[in-house]
GROMACS .gro file of C-alpha atoms in nm:
model
  447
    1UNK     CA    1   0.000   0.000   0.000
    2UNK     CA    2   0.116   0.356  -0.067
    3UNK     CA    3   0.112   0.570   0.247
    4UNK     CA    4   0.194   0.930   0.333
    5UNK     CA    5   0.282   1.031   0.689
    6UNK     CA    6   0.272   1.405   0.760
    7UNK     CA    7   0.502   1.496   1.048
    8UNK     CA    8   0.842   1.332   1.086
    9UNK     CA    9   0.880   1.368   1.461
   10UNK     CA   10   0.869   1.084   1.709
   11UNK     CA   11   0.529   0.936   1.622
   12UNK     CA   12   0.543   1.007   1.250
   13UNK     CA   13   0.891   0.869   1.195
   14UNK     CA   14   0.826   0.550   1.392
   15UNK     CA   15   0.491   0.501   1.219
   16UNK     CA   16   0.628   0.555   0.868
   17UNK     CA   17   0.935   0.342   0.925
   18UNK     CA   18   0.740   0.047   1.068
   19UNK     CA   19   0.489   0.053   0.783
   20UNK     CA   20   0.781   0.060   0.536
   21UNK     CA   21   0.935  -0.236   0.719
   22UNK     CA   22   0.624  -0.438   0.631
   23UNK     CA   23   0.664  -0.367   0.259
   24UNK     CA   24   0.452  -0.055   0.214
   25UNK     CA   25   0.581   0.241   0.016
   26UNK     CA   26   0.591   0.527   0.262
   27UNK     CA   27   0.662   0.898   0.214
   28UNK     CA   28   0.727   1.097   0.531
   29UNK     CA   29   0.656   1.470   0.499
   30UNK     CA   30   0.783   1.753   0.718
   31UNK     CA   31   0.802   2.129   0.668
   32UNK     CA   32   1.141   2.135   0.842
   33UNK     CA   33   1.380   2.114   0.547
   34UNK     CA   34   1.679   2.071   0.774
   35UNK     CA   35   1.522   1.767   0.935
   36UNK     CA   36   1.427   1.614   0.599
   37UNK     CA   37   1.777   1.673   0.458
   38UNK     CA   38   1.929   1.499   0.759
   39UNK     CA   39   1.687   1.207   0.733
   40UNK     CA   40   1.782   1.164   0.367
   41UNK     CA   41   2.145   1.150   0.483
   42UNK     CA   42   2.061   0.889   0.744
   43UNK     CA   43   2.079   1.124   1.044
   44UNK     CA   44   1.794   1.042   1.285
   45UNK     CA   45   1.672   1.342   1.489
   46UNK     CA   46   1.556   1.140   1.790
   47UNK     CA   47   1.698   0.860   2.001
   48UNK     CA   48   1.488   0.545   1.987
   49UNK     CA   49   1.650   0.199   2.010
   50UNK     CA   50   1.648   0.021   1.673
   51UNK     CA   51   1.500   0.310   1.476
   52UNK     CA   52   1.813   0.432   1.301
   53UNK     CA   53   1.897   0.089   1.153
   54UNK     CA   54   1.538   0.036   1.038
   55UNK     CA   55   1.523   0.380   0.873
   56UNK     CA   56   1.850   0.324   0.688
   57UNK     CA   57   1.746  -0.022   0.567
   58UNK     CA   58   1.413   0.097   0.429
   59UNK     CA   59   1.563   0.405   0.265
   60UNK     CA   60   1.815   0.179   0.090
   61UNK     CA   61   1.547  -0.060  -0.036
   62UNK     CA   62   1.338   0.240  -0.150
   63UNK     CA   63   1.041   0.164   0.074
   64UNK     CA   64   1.087   0.483   0.279
   65UNK     CA   65   1.110   0.833   0.132
   66UNK     CA   66   1.130   1.185   0.276
   67UNK     CA   67   1.009   1.515   0.135
   68UNK     CA   68   0.897   1.864   0.232
   69UNK     CA   69   0.621   1.859  -0.033
   70UNK     CA   70   0.290   1.692   0.048
   71UNK     CA   71   0.222   1.639  -0.323
   72UNK     CA   72   0.519   1.401  -0.343
   73UNK     CA   73   0.330   1.161  -0.120
   74UNK     CA   74  -0.038   1.223  -0.189
   75UNK     CA   75  -0.027   1.177  -0.565
   76UNK     CA   76   0.004   0.801  -0.522
   77UNK     CA   77  -0.122   0.737  -0.168
   78UNK     CA   78  -0.434   0.559  -0.053
   79UNK     CA   79  -0.386   0.654   0.312
   80UNK     CA   80  -0.244   0.970   0.471
   81UNK     CA   81  -0.158   0.988   0.839
   82UNK     CA   82  -0.158   1.318   1.027
   83UNK     CA   83   0.116   1.286   1.290
   84UNK     CA   84   0.205   1.646   1.372
   85UNK     CA   85   0.241   1.792   1.720
   86UNK     CA   86  -0.050   1.901   1.936
   87UNK     CA   87   0.130   2.114   2.196
   88UNK     CA   88  -0.046   2.216   2.512
   89UNK     CA   89  -0.192   2.565   2.510
   90UNK     CA   90  -0.188   2.802   2.806
   91UNK     CA   91  -0.532   2.677   2.913
   92UNK     CA   92  -0.424   2.311   2.906
   93UNK     CA   93  -0.607   2.229   2.584
   94UNK     CA   94  -0.432   2.060   2.293
   95UNK     CA   95  -0.345   2.312   2.021
   96UNK     CA   96  -0.489   2.186   1.691
   97UNK     CA   97  -0.344   2.452   1.461
   98UNK     CA   98  -0.092   2.212   1.303
   99UNK     CA   99  -0.345   1.931   1.261
  100UNK     CA  100  -0.596   2.161   1.092
  101UNK     CA  101  -0.325   2.322   0.881
  102UNK     CA  102  -0.233   1.976   0.748
  103UNK     CA  103  -0.602   1.901   0.688
  104UNK     CA  104  -0.631   2.217   0.480
  105UNK     CA  105  -0.321   2.128   0.280
  106UNK     CA  106  -0.461   1.778   0.218
  107UNK     CA  107  -0.775   1.941   0.081
  108UNK     CA  108  -0.566   2.162  -0.148
  109UNK     CA  109  -0.343   1.879  -0.269
  110UNK     CA  110  -0.548   1.558  -0.294
  111UNK     CA  111  -0.635   1.434  -0.640
  112UNK     CA  112  -0.775   1.089  -0.559
  113UNK     CA  113  -0.991   0.923  -0.289
  114UNK     CA  114  -0.815   0.908   0.049
  115UNK     CA  115  -0.838   0.768   0.396
  116UNK     CA  116  -0.723   1.051   0.628
  117UNK     CA  117  -0.599   0.914   0.960
  118UNK     CA  118  -0.551   1.121   1.276
  119UNK     CA  119  -0.248   0.964   1.445
  120UNK     CA  120  -0.174   1.269   1.660
  121UNK     CA  121  -0.320   1.274   2.010
  122UNK     CA  122  -0.621   1.499   1.966
  123UNK     CA  123  -0.928   1.604   2.168
  124UNK     CA  124  -1.267   1.445   2.116
  125UNK     CA  125  -1.431   1.597   1.811
  126UNK     CA  126  -1.111   1.660   1.615
  127UNK     CA  127  -1.213   1.411   1.348
  128UNK     CA  128  -1.518   1.624   1.276
  129UNK     CA  129  -1.302   1.937   1.251
  130UNK     CA  130  -1.059   1.766   1.013
  131UNK     CA  131  -1.347   1.649   0.793
  132UNK     CA  132  -1.501   1.997   0.784
  133UNK     CA  133  -1.168   2.159   0.701
  134UNK     CA  134  -1.100   1.925   0.407
  135UNK     CA  135  -1.458   1.964   0.284
  136UNK     CA  136  -1.430   2.341   0.304
  137UNK     CA  137  -1.111   2.348   0.095
  138UNK     CA  138  -1.243   2.100  -0.161
  139UNK     CA  139  -1.554   2.314  -0.210
  140UNK     CA  140  -1.338   2.621  -0.269
  141UNK     CA  141  -1.150   2.422  -0.533
  142UNK     CA  142  -1.476   2.311  -0.688
  143UNK     CA  143  -1.354   1.952  -0.650
  144UNK     CA  144  -1.555   1.646  -0.552
  145UNK     CA  145  -1.322   1.378  -0.417
  146UNK     CA  146  -1.425   1.107  -0.173
  147UNK     CA  147  -1.239   1.083   0.156
  148UNK     CA  148  -1.297   0.931   0.498
  149UNK     CA  149  -1.154   1.042   0.833
  150UNK     CA  150  -1.025   0.780   1.077
  151UNK     CA  151  -0.892   0.805   1.432
  152UNK     CA  152  -0.600   0.570   1.502
  153UNK     CA  153  -0.432   0.684   1.825
  154UNK     CA  154  -0.077   0.574   1.897
  155UNK     CA  155   0.024   0.384   2.210
  156UNK     CA  156   0.401   0.392   2.178
  157UNK     CA  157   0.632   0.387   2.478
  158UNK     CA  158   0.950   0.589   2.435
  159UNK     CA  159   1.241   0.347   2.444
  160UNK     CA  160   1.026   0.060   2.318
  161UNK     CA  161   0.839   0.221   2.030
  162UNK     CA  162   0.955  -0.015   1.754
  163UNK     CA  163   0.847  -0.323   1.947
  164UNK     CA  164   0.520  -0.156   2.046
  165UNK     CA  165   0.437  -0.081   1.683
  166UNK     CA  166   0.550  -0.414   1.540
  167UNK     CA  167   0.388  -0.620   1.817
  168UNK     CA  168   0.100  -0.406   1.942
  169UNK     CA  169  -0.115  -0.481   2.247
  170UNK     CA  170  -0.406  -0.332   2.057
  171UNK     CA  171  -0.479  -0.128   1.747
  172UNK     CA  172  -0.765   0.115   1.805
  173UNK     CA  173  -0.953   0.224   1.494
  174UNK     CA  174  -1.230   0.481   1.501
  175UNK     CA  175  -1.430   0.519   1.179
  176UNK     CA  176  -1.785   0.574   1.058
  177UNK     CA  177  -1.806   0.348   0.754
  178UNK     CA  178  -1.709  -0.004   0.649
  179UNK     CA  179  -1.476   0.105   0.366
  180UNK     CA  180  -1.250   0.293   0.610
  181UNK     CA  181  -1.248   0.001   0.852
  182UNK     CA  182  -1.156  -0.243   0.574
  183UNK     CA  183  -0.867  -0.030   0.448
  184UNK     CA  184  -0.728  -0.008   0.802
  185UNK     CA  185  -0.771  -0.384   0.853
  186UNK     CA  186  -0.573  -0.447   0.535
  187UNK     CA  187  -0.303  -0.200   0.634
  188UNK     CA  188  -0.254  -0.349   0.980
  189UNK     CA  189  -0.299  -0.716   0.877
  190UNK     CA  190   0.079  -0.790   0.889
  191UNK     CA  191   0.089  -0.668   1.250
  192UNK     CA  192  -0.205  -0.885   1.360
  193UNK     CA  193  -0.114  -1.206   1.178
  194UNK     CA  194  -0.095  -1.422   1.490
  195UNK     CA  195  -0.368  -1.257   1.694
  196UNK     CA  196  -0.643  -1.010   1.608
  197UNK     CA  197  -0.561  -0.704   1.814
  198UNK     CA  198  -0.777  -0.458   1.626
  199UNK     CA  199  -1.050  -0.282   1.824
  200UNK     CA  200  -1.306  -0.098   1.612
  201UNK     CA  201  -1.524   0.184   1.744
  202UNK     CA  202  -1.665   0.522   1.653
  203UNK     CA  203  -1.426   0.814   1.596
  204UNK     CA  204  -1.501   1.006   1.916
  205UNK     CA  205  -1.454   0.698   2.133
  206UNK     CA  206  -1.119   0.628   1.967
  207UNK     CA  207  -1.007   0.986   2.034
  208UNK     CA  208  -1.115   0.954   2.397
  209UNK     CA  209  -0.943   0.617   2.440
  210UNK     CA  210  -0.594   0.764   2.407
  211UNK     CA  211  -0.651   1.029   2.673
  212UNK     CA  212  -0.816   0.787   2.911
  213UNK     CA  213  -0.537   0.529   2.871
  214UNK     CA  214  -0.266   0.780   2.962
  215UNK     CA  215  -0.471   0.934   3.242
  216UNK     CA  216  -0.532   0.588   3.388
  217UNK     CA  217  -0.160   0.507   3.391
  218UNK     CA  218  -0.077   0.847   3.537
  219UNK     CA  219  -0.340   0.788   3.805
  220UNK     CA  220  -0.173   0.462   3.909
  221UNK     CA  221   0.163   0.638   3.937
  222UNK     CA  222   0.029   0.929   4.141
  223UNK     CA  223  -0.175   0.697   4.362
  224UNK     CA  224   0.131   0.489   4.446
  225UNK     CA  225   0.339   0.800   4.512
  226UNK     CA  226   0.069   0.929   4.745
  227UNK     CA  227   0.073   0.594   4.926
  228UNK     CA  228   0.454   0.610   4.944
  229UNK     CA  229   0.440   0.947   5.119
  230UNK     CA  230   0.189   0.812   5.370
  231UNK     CA  231   0.406   0.503   5.427
  232UNK     CA  232   0.696   0.724   5.532
  233UNK     CA  233   0.478   0.904   5.786
  234UNK     CA  234   0.360   0.582   5.953
  235UNK     CA  235   0.694   0.400   5.926
  236UNK     CA  236   0.575   0.143   5.671
  237UNK     CA  237   0.774   0.024   5.368
  238UNK     CA  238   0.605   0.106   5.038
  239UNK     CA  239   0.820  -0.152   4.858
  240UNK     CA  240   0.659  -0.427   5.062
  241UNK     CA  241   0.315  -0.269   5.028
  242UNK     CA  242   0.360  -0.266   4.650
  243UNK     CA  243   0.427  -0.640   4.644
  244UNK     CA  244   0.132  -0.700   4.873
  245UNK     CA  245  -0.117  -0.520   4.649
  246UNK     CA  246   0.040  -0.611   4.315
  247UNK     CA  247  -0.020  -0.981   4.379
  248UNK     CA  248  -0.391  -0.906   4.343
  249UNK     CA  249  -0.467  -0.982   3.977
  250UNK     CA  250  -0.720  -0.698   3.972
  251UNK     CA  251  -0.438  -0.452   4.045
  252UNK     CA  252  -0.121  -0.606   3.901
  253UNK     CA  253   0.236  -0.476   3.927
  254UNK     CA  254   0.251  -0.241   3.630
  255UNK     CA  255   0.280   0.132   3.706
  256UNK     CA  256   0.271   0.093   4.085
  257UNK     CA  257   0.641   0.161   4.144
  258UNK     CA  258   0.693   0.466   4.366
  259UNK     CA  259   0.931   0.733   4.243
  260UNK     CA  260   0.987   1.099   4.168
  261UNK     CA  261   0.683   1.145   3.946
  262UNK     CA  262   0.606   1.099   3.579
  263UNK     CA  263   0.732   1.319   3.296
  264UNK     CA  264   0.767   1.299   2.920
  265UNK     CA  265   0.560   1.427   2.632
  266UNK     CA  266   0.241   1.228   2.692
  267UNK     CA  267   0.122   1.191   3.050
  268UNK     CA  268   0.155   1.556   3.163
  269UNK     CA  269   0.001   1.694   2.843
  270UNK     CA  270  -0.277   1.437   2.816
  271UNK     CA  271  -0.382   1.462   3.181
  272UNK     CA  272  -0.416   1.840   3.144
  273UNK     CA  273  -0.599   1.802   2.814
  274UNK     CA  274  -0.849   1.558   2.963
  275UNK     CA  275  -0.914   1.804   3.246
  276UNK     CA  276  -0.979   2.075   2.986
  277UNK     CA  277  -1.213   1.849   2.786
  278UNK     CA  278  -1.418   1.792   3.101
  279UNK     CA  279  -1.406   2.161   3.195
  280UNK     CA  280  -1.533   2.264   2.853
  281UNK     CA  281  -1.836   2.044   2.913
  282UNK     CA  282  -1.900   2.201   3.255
  283UNK     CA  283  -1.762   1.908   3.454
  284UNK     CA  284  -1.493   1.933   3.720
  285UNK     CA  285  -1.268   1.627   3.695
  286UNK     CA  286  -1.151   1.623   4.058
  287UNK     CA  287  -0.967   1.291   4.048
  288UNK     CA  288  -0.775   1.378   3.732
  289UNK     CA  289  -0.686   1.720   3.875
  290UNK     CA  290  -0.551   1.549   4.186
  291UNK     CA  291  -0.336   1.317   3.974
  292UNK     CA  292  -0.158   1.620   3.831
  293UNK     CA  293  -0.128   1.796   4.169
  294UNK     CA  294   0.028   1.489   4.334
  295UNK     CA  295   0.273   1.452   4.047
  296UNK     CA  296   0.380   1.816   4.063
  297UNK     CA  297   0.455   1.777   4.432
  298UNK     CA  298   0.632   1.443   4.385
  299UNK     CA  299   0.894   1.588   4.153
  300UNK     CA  300   1.045   1.777   4.446
  301UNK     CA  301   1.029   1.499   4.708
  302UNK     CA  302   1.394   1.407   4.657
  303UNK     CA  303   1.501   1.773   4.669
  304UNK     CA  304   1.308   1.804   4.996
  305UNK     CA  305   1.498   1.506   5.137
  306UNK     CA  306   1.831   1.661   5.037
  307UNK     CA  307   1.735   1.988   5.206
  308UNK     CA  308   1.619   1.809   5.519
  309UNK     CA  309   1.949   1.623   5.538
  310UNK     CA  310   2.190   1.905   5.448
  311UNK     CA  311   1.999   2.222   5.538
  312UNK     CA  312   1.816   2.505   5.365
  313UNK     CA  313   2.140   2.672   5.249
  314UNK     CA  314   2.335   2.442   5.017
  315UNK     CA  315   2.611   2.691   4.934
  316UNK     CA  316   2.945   2.519   4.890
  317UNK     CA  317   2.785   2.177   4.840
  318UNK     CA  318   2.805   1.957   4.530
  319UNK     CA  319   2.574   1.675   4.431
  320UNK     CA  320   2.627   1.395   4.179
  321UNK     CA  321   2.313   1.354   3.967
  322UNK     CA  322   2.263   1.020   3.791
  323UNK     CA  323   1.993   1.041   3.526
  324UNK     CA  324   1.840   1.336   3.342
  325UNK     CA  325   1.588   1.178   3.101
  326UNK     CA  326   1.236   1.134   3.232
  327UNK     CA  327   1.280   0.757   3.194
  328UNK     CA  328   1.543   0.514   3.061
  329UNK     CA  329   1.569   0.432   2.691
  330UNK     CA  330   1.517   0.789   2.569
  331UNK     CA  331   1.683   1.131   2.559
  332UNK     CA  332   1.348   1.301   2.627
  333UNK     CA  333   1.360   1.545   2.920
  334UNK     CA  334   1.019   1.701   2.886
  335UNK     CA  335   0.877   1.747   3.239
  336UNK     CA  336   1.156   1.526   3.379
  337UNK     CA  337   1.195   1.533   3.761
  338UNK     CA  338   1.566   1.603   3.710
  339UNK     CA  339   1.484   1.954   3.585
  340UNK     CA  340   1.295   2.042   3.901
  341UNK     CA  341   1.543   1.881   4.140
  342UNK     CA  342   1.849   2.038   3.977
  343UNK     CA  343   1.695   2.385   3.965
  344UNK     CA  344   1.580   2.369   4.327
  345UNK     CA  345   1.922   2.261   4.458
  346UNK     CA  346   2.105   2.517   4.244
  347UNK     CA  347   1.864   2.787   4.365
  348UNK     CA  348   1.980   2.706   4.717
  349UNK     CA  349   2.347   2.743   4.626
  350UNK     CA  350   2.448   2.389   4.529
  351UNK     CA  351   2.650   2.275   4.230
  352UNK     CA  352   2.543   1.973   4.024
  353UNK     CA  353   2.766   1.720   3.846
  354UNK     CA  354   2.540   1.530   3.608
  355UNK     CA  355   2.560   1.219   3.395
  356UNK     CA  356   2.303   1.055   3.167
  357UNK     CA  357   2.375   0.804   2.887
  358UNK     CA  358   2.160   0.992   2.632
  359UNK     CA  359   2.009   1.317   2.762
  360UNK     CA  360   2.303   1.544   2.849
  361UNK     CA  361   2.288   1.733   2.521
  362UNK     CA  362   1.915   1.791   2.572
  363UNK     CA  363   1.989   1.924   2.921
  364UNK     CA  364   2.275   2.153   2.825
  365UNK     CA  365   2.116   2.285   2.504
  366UNK     CA  366   1.757   2.326   2.622
  367UNK     CA  367   1.618   2.230   2.960
  368UNK     CA  368   1.903   2.343   3.185
  369UNK     CA  369   2.088   2.571   2.944
  370UNK     CA  370   2.058   2.876   3.171
  371UNK     CA  371   2.199   2.697   3.475
  372UNK     CA  372   2.569   2.779   3.514
  373UNK     CA  373   2.620   2.566   3.825
  374UNK     CA  374   2.572   2.233   3.652
  375UNK     CA  375   2.848   2.038   3.475
  376UNK     CA  376   2.820   1.729   3.257
  377UNK     CA  377   3.049   1.427   3.275
  378UNK     CA  378   3.145   1.128   3.063
  379UNK     CA  379   3.063   0.859   3.317
  380UNK     CA  380   2.862   0.812   3.633
  381UNK     CA  381   3.175   0.771   3.843
  382UNK     CA  382   3.322   1.103   3.720
  383UNK     CA  383   3.038   1.284   3.894
  384UNK     CA  384   3.129   1.151   4.239
  385UNK     CA  385   3.452   1.338   4.314
  386UNK     CA  386   3.398   1.602   4.587
  387UNK     CA  387   3.023   1.538   4.578
  388UNK     CA  388   2.845   1.539   4.914
  389UNK     CA  389   2.586   1.285   4.797
  390UNK     CA  390   2.464   1.095   4.492
  391UNK     CA  391   2.110   1.147   4.362
  392UNK     CA  392   1.956   0.890   4.126
  393UNK     CA  393   1.657   1.008   3.920
  394UNK     CA  394   1.647   0.780   3.611
  395UNK     CA  395   1.662   0.401   3.633
  396UNK     CA  396   1.905   0.333   3.347
  397UNK     CA  397   2.036  -0.024   3.346
  398UNK     CA  398   2.393   0.091   3.399
  399UNK     CA  399   2.289   0.241   3.733
  400UNK     CA  400   2.140  -0.080   3.871
  401UNK     CA  401   2.456  -0.243   4.005
  402UNK     CA  402   2.725   0.023   4.056
  403UNK     CA  403   3.046  -0.032   4.249
  404UNK     CA  404   2.929   0.084   4.590
  405UNK     CA  405   3.281   0.073   4.728
  406UNK     CA  406   3.383   0.327   4.467
  407UNK     CA  407   3.087   0.544   4.561
  408UNK     CA  408   3.190   0.530   4.924
  409UNK     CA  409   3.550   0.609   4.835
  410UNK     CA  410   3.477   0.908   4.609
  411UNK     CA  411   3.182   1.075   4.782
  412UNK     CA  412   3.252   1.326   5.058
  413UNK     CA  413   2.972   1.156   5.251
  414UNK     CA  414   2.842   0.803   5.180
  415UNK     CA  415   2.492   0.936   5.111
  416UNK     CA  416   2.252   0.821   4.837
  417UNK     CA  417   1.916   0.973   4.749
  418UNK     CA  418   1.731   0.719   4.536
  419UNK     CA  419   1.441   0.875   4.348
  420UNK     CA  420   1.347   0.545   4.181
  421UNK     CA  421   1.398   0.298   4.469
  422UNK     CA  422   1.653   0.108   4.261
  423UNK     CA  423   1.857   0.002   4.563
  424UNK     CA  424   1.578  -0.053   4.814
  425UNK     CA  425   1.652  -0.428   4.828
  426UNK     CA  426   2.027  -0.396   4.894
  427UNK     CA  427   2.031  -0.290   5.261
  428UNK     CA  428   2.282  -0.017   5.191
  429UNK     CA  429   2.271   0.102   5.552
  430UNK     CA  430   2.450  -0.220   5.646
  431UNK     CA  431   2.726  -0.123   5.400
  432UNK     CA  432   2.782   0.210   5.569
  433UNK     CA  433   2.559   0.433   5.355
  434UNK     CA  434   2.296   0.682   5.449
  435UNK     CA  435   2.023   0.573   5.212
  436UNK     CA  436   1.714   0.779   5.137
  437UNK     CA  437   1.439   0.641   4.915
  438UNK     CA  438   1.074   0.705   4.832
  439UNK     CA  439   0.818   0.563   5.072
  440UNK     CA  440   1.038   0.442   5.358
  441UNK     CA  441   1.210   0.625   5.640
  442UNK     CA  442   1.589   0.623   5.638
  443UNK     CA  443   1.735   0.416   5.918
  444UNK     CA  444   2.018   0.669   5.947
  445UNK     CA  445   1.820   0.985   6.008
  446UNK     CA  446   1.459   0.876   6.047
  447UNK     CA  447   1.375   1.062   5.726
   0.00000   0.00000   0.00000
């Protein structure tokens, strides 16, 4: 099948590449000429395991193409995916200007019947707006061309996006006619060969499904972090509580690990957008609002522990920071707890020595570019010299089993603040460390 994907960011590039991998002829479109030129040269603008090799392979076998001109794709395509950004506006709502701009351009450019698929995360009712926009432009052209709008939300996890696309848990398709459903069944057939994972519904329900899925996962995270904070107050161990409740099949173990809060491009934006959707209908979504409030507070829990241990004034103190990305397997720092922790400690006079396997360029060029009291290092151990404590905020694999003797040797104080409870099972207090985690008092200081 011939496919066009408009938007060559994270979702668009993964989507186009995976469809090309299955033998489709895919053209990825983006208005950013610099990005398209780099993609043609084999330079991938994002870090996602396995993506670069798959892009290069499909470019070489001429299944995957890149262009800045929508016409280059639409002239021969049966399906066009809209995968542009929907940034959060000041009021929390998703900004649809890019989606509707693409819809207008599709109306200007299309010359044959099309299935127009919303892949971007969009509010309920966006499918109707896309349809109206294309209709409006076609009427101005005096053209009568059949098209159908479909909602096909993405459920990709950063760091595992290729596997998620190639072996999906589910494929949600929202449409209003059998032709559109059949085209989407045919397109996704190679991904559902062993098991039918396609879930068909109306367009508005498909649009809602994406927001609800992310809000549900965010709710589990915030709930467990709230429980963790209560556990500390009553001298319980949230790590044991987690095992106790996770063994219940109705609850399960996924997304009930306590930590420093969620970040990234999806959960924060989608939780706010769902609140705004409810607000626009005159409904106050109290639970969803609380999910966000708990998460905002949780991002500073580790900073609060540092301050409680070392004092309000951190002048003259240095802290080793392990992990900048919001989660392992990505260089994405959007809404990462590391931003909030680093800025709070620096505000109080501290210096930060940071290391992350993938996100240091993101930190230095964008998210922490104005902070002069942070330095970046080539390895986790380089950060330890003259540091008064180590703070772990991202659970990269290389942080799971460090040389604790080296930590003790290099740190000014053998103190660890673990924002992901990676070492909660190791009894570090017995090895001479002051160990502070989420959801359990420290044996050393009763914190």
